[in-house]
Structure formats: C-alpha cells, structure tokens
Coordinates of C-alpha atoms in Angstrom, one line a residue:
M43 CA 154.4 59.3 149.0
F44 CA 153.0 59.7 145.5
K45 CA 154.8 61.9 142.9
L46 CA 152.5 64.2 141.2
P47 CA 153.4 64.7 137.3
K48 CA 155.2 67.4 135.6
L49 CA 151.7 68.2 134.3
F50 CA 150.7 69.2 138.0
A51 CA 154.1 70.7 139.0
N52 CA 153.5 74.2 140.7
D53 CA 155.1 75.7 138.1
S54 CA 152.9 74.1 135.6
P55 CA 150.5 76.2 132.9
I56 CA 147.8 74.3 134.5
R57 CA 148.5 75.5 138.0
K58 CA 148.9 79.4 137.2
M59 CA 145.5 79.5 135.3
N60 CA 143.8 77.4 138.2
K61 CA 144.1 80.0 140.7
S62 CA 141.7 77.8 143.2
N63 CA 144.7 75.0 143.0
A64 CA 141.8 72.4 142.2
T65 CA 143.3 70.4 139.5
S66 CA 141.9 70.8 135.8
I67 CA 143.3 69.5 132.7
R68 CA 142.5 71.3 129.3
L69 CA 141.7 68.8 126.6
L70 CA 141.6 69.2 123.0
Q71 CA 139.2 66.2 121.1
W72 CA 139.9 66.6 117.0
N73 CA 138.7 64.2 114.4
I74 CA 141.3 64.2 112.0
L75 CA 138.5 62.4 109.4
A76 CA 141.2 60.7 107.4
D77 CA 142.2 60.7 104.2
G78 CA 139.3 60.0 102.5
L79 CA 137.6 63.1 103.7
G80 CA 137.0 64.4 100.2
E81 CA 135.7 61.9 98.7
D82 CA 132.4 62.7 98.4
G83 CA 132.8 66.2 97.5
F84 CA 131.2 68.2 100.5
L85 CA 134.0 70.6 101.2
A86 CA 133.4 71.8 97.7
T87 CA 131.0 74.0 98.9
E88 CA 134.4 76.2 100.0
F89 CA 134.3 77.3 96.5
S90 CA 130.8 77.9 95.1
P91 CA 129.6 77.8 92.1
I92 CA 130.9 74.4 91.3
F93 CA 131.6 74.0 87.5
E94 CA 132.0 70.6 86.1
S95 CA 134.9 71.3 84.3
A96 CA 137.3 74.3 83.2
D97 CA 135.6 75.0 79.8
A98 CA 134.3 78.2 79.6
K99 CA 130.8 76.7 78.6
S100 CA 130.8 74.2 81.5
K101 CA 127.6 73.8 83.8
S102 CA 128.1 75.6 87.4
Y103 CA 125.8 74.5 89.9
A104 CA 125.3 76.6 93.6
A105 CA 126.6 74.7 96.4
N106 CA 123.2 73.5 97.7
D107 CA 122.5 71.9 94.6
F108 CA 125.7 70.3 94.3
M109 CA 125.4 69.3 97.6
K110 CA 121.8 67.6 96.7
M111 CA 123.5 65.7 93.9
V112 CA 126.0 64.6 96.6
R113 CA 123.1 63.1 98.8
E114 CA 121.3 61.9 96.2
A115 CA 124.1 59.6 95.4
K116 CA 124.8 58.2 98.4
L117 CA 121.4 57.5 99.3
A118 CA 121.3 55.7 96.0
D119 CA 124.4 53.9 97.0
T120 CA 123.1 53.3 100.5
A121 CA 119.9 51.5 98.8
S122 CA 121.8 49.2 96.0
G123 CA 124.0 47.9 98.8
M124 CA 127.0 49.6 96.9
T125 CA 128.2 51.5 100.4
S126 CA 128.8 47.9 101.8
K127 CA 131.1 47.0 98.4
F128 CA 133.2 50.1 99.4
S129 CA 133.6 48.8 102.9
K130 CA 134.2 45.1 102.0
L131 CA 136.7 46.7 99.4
K132 CA 138.9 48.8 101.5
G133 CA 139.5 46.0 103.8
E134 CA 140.1 43.5 101.2
E135 CA 142.7 46.2 99.7
K136 CA 143.8 46.7 103.3
K137 CA 145.2 43.0 103.7
L138 CA 146.2 42.5 99.8
K139 CA 148.5 45.1 100.9
K140 CA 149.7 43.0 103.7
M141 CA 149.7 40.0 102.0
K142 CA 153.1 38.7 100.3
T143 CA 152.6 38.0 96.6
S144 CA 153.6 34.3 97.5
A145 CA 151.2 33.8 100.2
E146 CA 148.4 31.4 99.7
G147 CA 145.0 33.0 98.7
Y148 CA 147.0 36.2 97.2
S149 CA 145.5 35.7 93.7
D150 CA 141.9 34.7 95.1
L151 CA 142.2 38.1 96.9
K152 CA 143.4 40.1 94.1
E153 CA 140.8 39.0 92.2
S154 CA 138.2 39.4 94.8
V155 CA 139.5 43.1 94.9
A156 CA 139.3 43.6 90.9
K157 CA 136.0 42.5 90.9
L158 CA 134.7 44.9 94.0
K159 CA 137.0 47.8 92.1
E160 CA 135.1 47.1 89.1
E161 CA 131.0 47.2 90.5
T162 CA 132.1 50.0 92.5
N163 CA 133.2 51.9 89.4
K164 CA 129.1 51.8 88.9
S165 CA 128.3 53.5 92.2
E166 CA 126.8 56.8 91.6
L167 CA 128.8 58.9 93.8
V168 CA 131.7 57.5 91.6
K169 CA 130.0 59.0 88.6
L170 CA 129.2 62.2 90.1
K171 CA 132.6 62.2 90.9
N172 CA 133.7 61.5 87.3
K173 CA 131.5 64.4 86.0
F174 CA 133.6 66.6 88.0
R175 CA 136.8 65.3 87.4
N176 CA 137.9 68.6 85.7
S177 CA 136.4 70.8 88.1
P178 CA 138.7 73.6 89.1
Q179 CA 136.8 74.2 92.5
L180 CA 137.2 70.5 93.4
E181 CA 140.8 70.5 92.2
K182 CA 141.2 73.4 94.3
V183 CA 140.0 71.4 97.4
D184 CA 142.5 68.7 97.2
R185 CA 145.4 71.2 96.4
E186 CA 144.4 73.8 99.3
I187 CA 142.2 72.1 101.8
L188 CA 143.1 68.1 101.4
D189 CA 146.5 68.1 101.0
W190 CA 148.3 66.4 104.2
S191 CA 151.0 68.5 104.3
K192 CA 148.9 71.7 104.4
R193 CA 146.1 69.9 107.0
F194 CA 149.0 68.6 109.2
D195 CA 150.9 72.2 109.3
R196 CA 147.3 73.6 110.4
I197 CA 146.5 71.2 112.6
K198 CA 149.9 71.6 113.9
Q199 CA 149.3 75.2 114.4
I200 CA 145.8 75.4 115.9
V201 CA 147.0 72.5 118.8
L202 CA 150.0 74.1 119.5
Q203 CA 148.5 77.6 119.8
A204 CA 145.5 75.7 122.1
D205 CA 148.3 74.5 124.3
P206 CA 146.2 71.4 125.7
D207 CA 147.0 69.1 128.6
V208 CA 145.6 66.0 126.4
I209 CA 144.7 65.7 122.8
T210 CA 142.5 62.6 121.6
F211 CA 142.5 62.6 118.0
Q212 CA 140.2 60.3 116.1
E213 CA 140.3 58.8 112.5
I214 CA 144.3 59.5 112.2
D215 CA 146.0 58.3 109.3
H216 CA 149.0 59.9 110.1
V217 CA 150.2 58.5 113.8
Q218 CA 153.5 58.6 112.7
Q219 CA 154.2 62.2 111.6
F220 CA 152.8 63.4 114.5
L221 CA 154.8 61.3 117.0
V222 CA 158.5 62.5 115.1
D223 CA 157.4 65.7 114.6
K224 CA 159.9 67.8 117.0
D225 CA 157.4 70.4 118.1
F226 CA 154.8 67.6 119.2
S227 CA 157.1 65.1 120.4
A228 CA 158.8 68.0 122.8
K229 CA 155.2 68.5 124.2
Y230 CA 153.4 65.4 123.8
T231 CA 154.0 61.7 124.1
C232 CA 151.5 59.4 122.3
M233 CA 149.4 56.4 124.0
V234 CA 148.4 54.0 121.3
D235 CA 148.4 50.0 121.4
S236 CA 152.0 49.7 121.6
S237 CA 151.2 45.7 119.5
K238 CA 149.9 47.6 116.5
T239 CA 152.2 49.3 114.2
Y240 CA 151.3 53.0 113.0

C-alpha cells in the first residue's frame, strides 16, 4: 500500500486549506540573484538622487539618469567584448581558487587571471563604478540591501511567513546557510546534487 508523505497527512495545512480534498501544493520560486547582484548599481535607484561622493559639491544624478549611464556602460561593454571577458575571468578565478599552488598549470592560470583583471579594469561599467566609489547612496545599497546577513534574514522571514510546501531558489550562493539554519531545516530539506559540494 502506498503511504502518503507527511506533507499530505490529514492534519497538514494543505488538507486544511483545501476543502475539496484535492491535492494541492504551494510553491515559492525565488531568484536570489547571487552575490553579484549590485555590481551594476541598479539597486541605487532606491536612494535617489545619487551623488558621486559625500563631498557637498559632488555632482548628483536622478535615478533615471544614473540608470541610463549604467545601461550605456553595459551596452559599450557588450559591444567591445568586455562582458565575455568578465565571464571568462569569473571562470578562471573559480578554477584558480580550487587549484593547489603546486599544481601543474597554476602559474599560467594565475597569470591569465591577472591579465584578465587588467583588461576588465578598462570596462565602462568598472569606470562608472570607480566614478561613484565614494557615493553615500551606493554605500547605503551595500549596507542596507546587499549585505548578505540582512538579505538572508529578510528572505528567511518572507519564506517562513509564506509557509510554502516547496521552495525553489535560483542563483543562490549560500545553500549551506539554508541547510544549517534551524528554522529552515526544521521544516524543509534540500534536494541538490549530492555529488557536489555546496
């Protein structure tokens, strides 16, 4: 005889909310957007106007104007091939991080990473980021929106309030934190490829 999982037990929230006794599952899908989320400055629009620096004489930009500069920098980087260099750099850095310093090819890979970093520093987006390096609004984005511990607490609060039966996360860099969190692990288990390390 087939035994229904606990999820569908008669006293489960699913059964209680579904009066027709038909089976339903509440799914929450969330694109976490990974840690690179704020690299292009798009979240700065939360704090408009955006100033180049904390200096009282610093130039300020309306959110739309700032985003126009970001879009133009992205388009220029795509047209120049800079976007693919960033992707290659990310992949090479990942390989380098996993490689032992004594491994064959380590020096060549390290040299390749250094060259790619030098090339990507010429990116229009990087130039824009450097221009706004001391912007109080962008610092506020990092501190109040992008800081992982704050993001994790907000995500956790929203998920637990929504009380879904199934959660799917995309672009998540912190799987392990969800797996060891006592509130999440008391209710959810993670179905990821067990052959990979997270």
